mmCIF file of C-alpha atoms in Angstrom:
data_model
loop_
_atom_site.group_PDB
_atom_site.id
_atom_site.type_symbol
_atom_site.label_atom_id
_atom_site.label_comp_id
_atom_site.label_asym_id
_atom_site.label_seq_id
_atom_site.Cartn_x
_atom_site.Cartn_y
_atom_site.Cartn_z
ATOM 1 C CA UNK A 10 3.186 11.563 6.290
ATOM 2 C CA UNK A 11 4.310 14.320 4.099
ATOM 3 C CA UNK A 12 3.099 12.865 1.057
ATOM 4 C CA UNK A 13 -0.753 12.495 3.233
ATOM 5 C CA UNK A 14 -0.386 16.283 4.007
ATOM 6 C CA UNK A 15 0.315 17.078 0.232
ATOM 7 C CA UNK A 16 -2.669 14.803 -0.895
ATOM 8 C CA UNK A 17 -4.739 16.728 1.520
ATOM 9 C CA UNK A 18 -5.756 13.493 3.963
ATOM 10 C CA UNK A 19 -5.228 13.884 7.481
ATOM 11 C CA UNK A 20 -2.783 11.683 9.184
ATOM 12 C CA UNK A 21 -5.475 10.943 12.325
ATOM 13 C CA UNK A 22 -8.237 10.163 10.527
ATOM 14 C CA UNK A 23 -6.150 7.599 8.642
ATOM 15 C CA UNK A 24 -5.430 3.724 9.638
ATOM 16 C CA UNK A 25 -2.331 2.136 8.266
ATOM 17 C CA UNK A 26 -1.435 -1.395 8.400
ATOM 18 C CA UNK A 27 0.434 -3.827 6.559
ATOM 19 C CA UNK A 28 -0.816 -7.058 4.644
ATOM 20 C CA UNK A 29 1.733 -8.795 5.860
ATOM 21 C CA UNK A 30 2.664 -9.019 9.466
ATOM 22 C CA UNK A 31 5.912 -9.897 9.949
ATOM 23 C CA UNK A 32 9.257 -9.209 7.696
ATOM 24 C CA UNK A 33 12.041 -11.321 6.225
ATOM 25 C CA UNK A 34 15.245 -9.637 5.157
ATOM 26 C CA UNK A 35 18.872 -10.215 4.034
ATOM 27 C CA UNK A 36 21.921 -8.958 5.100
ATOM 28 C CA UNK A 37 23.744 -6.600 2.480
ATOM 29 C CA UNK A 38 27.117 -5.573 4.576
ATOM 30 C CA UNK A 39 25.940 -3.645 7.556
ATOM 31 C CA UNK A 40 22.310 -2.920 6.114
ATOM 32 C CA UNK A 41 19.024 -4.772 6.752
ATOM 33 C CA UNK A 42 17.265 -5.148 3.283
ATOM 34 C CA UNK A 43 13.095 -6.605 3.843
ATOM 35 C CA UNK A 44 12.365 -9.666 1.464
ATOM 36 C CA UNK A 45 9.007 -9.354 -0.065
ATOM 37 C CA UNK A 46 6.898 -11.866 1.244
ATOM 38 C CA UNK A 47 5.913 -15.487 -0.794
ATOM 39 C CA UNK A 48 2.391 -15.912 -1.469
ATOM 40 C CA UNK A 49 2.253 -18.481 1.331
ATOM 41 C CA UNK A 50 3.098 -15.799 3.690
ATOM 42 C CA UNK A 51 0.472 -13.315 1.999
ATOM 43 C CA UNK A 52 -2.139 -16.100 2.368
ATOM 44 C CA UNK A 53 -1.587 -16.981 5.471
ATOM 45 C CA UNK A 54 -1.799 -12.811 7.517
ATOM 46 C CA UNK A 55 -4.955 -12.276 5.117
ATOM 47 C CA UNK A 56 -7.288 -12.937 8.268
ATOM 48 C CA UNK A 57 -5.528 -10.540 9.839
ATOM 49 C CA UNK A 58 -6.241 -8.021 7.483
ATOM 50 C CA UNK A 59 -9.913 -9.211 6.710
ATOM 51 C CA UNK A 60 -10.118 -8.962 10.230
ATOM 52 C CA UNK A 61 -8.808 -5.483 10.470
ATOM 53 C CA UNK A 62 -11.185 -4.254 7.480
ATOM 54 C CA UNK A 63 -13.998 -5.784 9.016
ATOM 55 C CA UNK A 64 -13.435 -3.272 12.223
ATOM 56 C CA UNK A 65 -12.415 -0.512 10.486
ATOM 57 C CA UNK A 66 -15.030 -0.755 8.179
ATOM 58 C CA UNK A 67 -13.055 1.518 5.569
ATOM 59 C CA UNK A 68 -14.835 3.195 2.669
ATOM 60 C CA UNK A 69 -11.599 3.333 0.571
ATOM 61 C CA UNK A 70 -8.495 1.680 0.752
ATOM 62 C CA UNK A 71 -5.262 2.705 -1.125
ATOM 63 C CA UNK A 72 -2.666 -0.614 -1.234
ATOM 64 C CA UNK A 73 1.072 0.653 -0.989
ATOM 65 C CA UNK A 74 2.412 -1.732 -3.630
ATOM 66 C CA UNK A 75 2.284 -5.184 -5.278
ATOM 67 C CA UNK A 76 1.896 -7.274 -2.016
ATOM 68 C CA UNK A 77 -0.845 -5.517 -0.584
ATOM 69 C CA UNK A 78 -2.733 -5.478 -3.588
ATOM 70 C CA UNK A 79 -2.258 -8.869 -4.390
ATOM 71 C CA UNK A 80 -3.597 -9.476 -0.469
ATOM 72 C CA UNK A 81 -6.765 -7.342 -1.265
ATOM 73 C CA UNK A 82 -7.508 -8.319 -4.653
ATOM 74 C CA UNK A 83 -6.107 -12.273 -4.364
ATOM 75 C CA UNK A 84 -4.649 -12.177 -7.946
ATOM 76 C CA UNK A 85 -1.574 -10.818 -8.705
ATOM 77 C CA UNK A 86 -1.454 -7.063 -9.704
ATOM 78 C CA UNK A 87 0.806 -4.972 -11.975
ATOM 79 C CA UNK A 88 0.843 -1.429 -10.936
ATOM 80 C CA UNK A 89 1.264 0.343 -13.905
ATOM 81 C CA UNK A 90 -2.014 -0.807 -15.318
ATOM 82 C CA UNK A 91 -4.383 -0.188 -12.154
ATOM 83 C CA UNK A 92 -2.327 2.796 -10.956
ATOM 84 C CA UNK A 93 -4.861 5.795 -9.700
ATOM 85 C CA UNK A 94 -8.093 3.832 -10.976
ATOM 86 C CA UNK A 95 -10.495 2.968 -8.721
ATOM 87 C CA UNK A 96 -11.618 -0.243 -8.526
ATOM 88 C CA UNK A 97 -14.843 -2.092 -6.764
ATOM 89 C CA UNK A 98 -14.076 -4.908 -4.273
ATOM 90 C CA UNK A 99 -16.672 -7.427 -3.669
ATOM 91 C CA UNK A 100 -17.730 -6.041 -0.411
ATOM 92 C CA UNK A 101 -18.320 -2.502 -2.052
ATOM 93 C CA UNK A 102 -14.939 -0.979 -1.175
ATOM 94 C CA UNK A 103 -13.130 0.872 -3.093
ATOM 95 C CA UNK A 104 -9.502 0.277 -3.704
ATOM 96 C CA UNK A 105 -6.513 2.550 -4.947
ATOM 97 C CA UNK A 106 -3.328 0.752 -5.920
ATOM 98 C CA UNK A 107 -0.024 2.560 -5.619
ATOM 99 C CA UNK A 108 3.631 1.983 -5.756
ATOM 100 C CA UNK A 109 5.274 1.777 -1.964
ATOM 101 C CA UNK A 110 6.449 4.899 -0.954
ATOM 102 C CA UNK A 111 9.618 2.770 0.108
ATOM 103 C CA UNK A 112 10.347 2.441 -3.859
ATOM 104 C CA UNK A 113 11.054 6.609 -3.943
ATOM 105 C CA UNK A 114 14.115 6.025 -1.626
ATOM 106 C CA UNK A 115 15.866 3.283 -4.029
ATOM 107 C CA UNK A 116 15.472 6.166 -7.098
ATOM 108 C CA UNK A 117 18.520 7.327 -7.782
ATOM 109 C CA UNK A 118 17.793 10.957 -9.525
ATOM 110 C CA UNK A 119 16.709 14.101 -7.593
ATOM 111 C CA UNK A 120 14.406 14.911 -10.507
ATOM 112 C CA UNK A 121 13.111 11.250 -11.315
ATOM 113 C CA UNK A 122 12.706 10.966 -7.369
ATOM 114 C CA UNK A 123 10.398 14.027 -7.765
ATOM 115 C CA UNK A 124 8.539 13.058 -10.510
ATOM 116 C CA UNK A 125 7.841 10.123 -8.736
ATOM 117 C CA UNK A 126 6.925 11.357 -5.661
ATOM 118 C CA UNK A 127 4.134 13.547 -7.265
ATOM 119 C CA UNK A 128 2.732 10.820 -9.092
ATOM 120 C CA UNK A 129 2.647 8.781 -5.539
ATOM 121 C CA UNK A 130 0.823 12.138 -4.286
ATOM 122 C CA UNK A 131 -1.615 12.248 -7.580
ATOM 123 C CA UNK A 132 -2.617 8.323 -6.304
ATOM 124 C CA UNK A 133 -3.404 9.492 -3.126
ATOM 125 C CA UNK A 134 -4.962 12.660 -4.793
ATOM 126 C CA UNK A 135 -7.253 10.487 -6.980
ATOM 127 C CA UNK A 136 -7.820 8.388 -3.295
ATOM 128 C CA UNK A 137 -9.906 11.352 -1.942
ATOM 129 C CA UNK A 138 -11.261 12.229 -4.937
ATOM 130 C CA UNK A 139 -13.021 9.030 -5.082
ATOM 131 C CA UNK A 140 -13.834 9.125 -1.763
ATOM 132 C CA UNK A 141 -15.059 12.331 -2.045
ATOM 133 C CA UNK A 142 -17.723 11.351 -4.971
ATOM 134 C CA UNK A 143 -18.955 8.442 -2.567
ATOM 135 C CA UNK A 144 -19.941 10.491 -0.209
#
């Protein structure tokens, strides 16, 4: 929510979801860690998410990671070369692709976790500014 507020994009006029609907995870000690999903599992909550598009009817989406862009997209994605650009999906939305905003709690560094967190902010930055032009 913070990171929204420093991008400038209010919180209620923006629908969150996941690609996936339901989580695996491992036990590490006392802690809970999530498993990312197999492309089996991505495949088979897609309808839920076409489904959820389809009533929404967003203009923009920005995917939180490699899962849900590989969900949107149907190939696999590496972030660091779609990062911030816009691209056009079939149906003429247009689609952000970030790093999860769960990855800033695994960085280690006060001033790497930062860093990172502004560039997370810039992707939601350039977001709106596409948004922006399309309208």
């Amino acid at each position: 929510d913070r990171a929204l507020a420093d991008a400038g994009i209010r919180r209620a006029e923006t629908f969150v979801t996941n690609a996936v609907k339901h989580f695996k995870h491992e036990m590490r000690g006392k802690r809970r860690l999530h498993k990312r999903p197999d492309n089996y599992e991505v495949e088979r909550c897609k309808i839920w998410l076409d489904l959820e598009r389809h009533l929404v009817k967003p203009d923009i989406i920005v995917a939180l990671g490699v899962t849900a862009a590989r969900s949107l997209t149907g190939r696999t994605i590496t972030i660091g070369r779609v990062r911030g650009k816009p691209i056009a999906m079939a149906d003429g939305t247009r689609l952000i692709v970030t790093m999860h905003p769960s990855a800033l709690l695994r960085i280690k560094g006060d001033a790497e976790r930062q860093a990172a967190y502004l560039s997370f902010v810039a992707d939601l930055e350039a977001a709106v500014a596409v948004y922006s032009n399309g309208h």
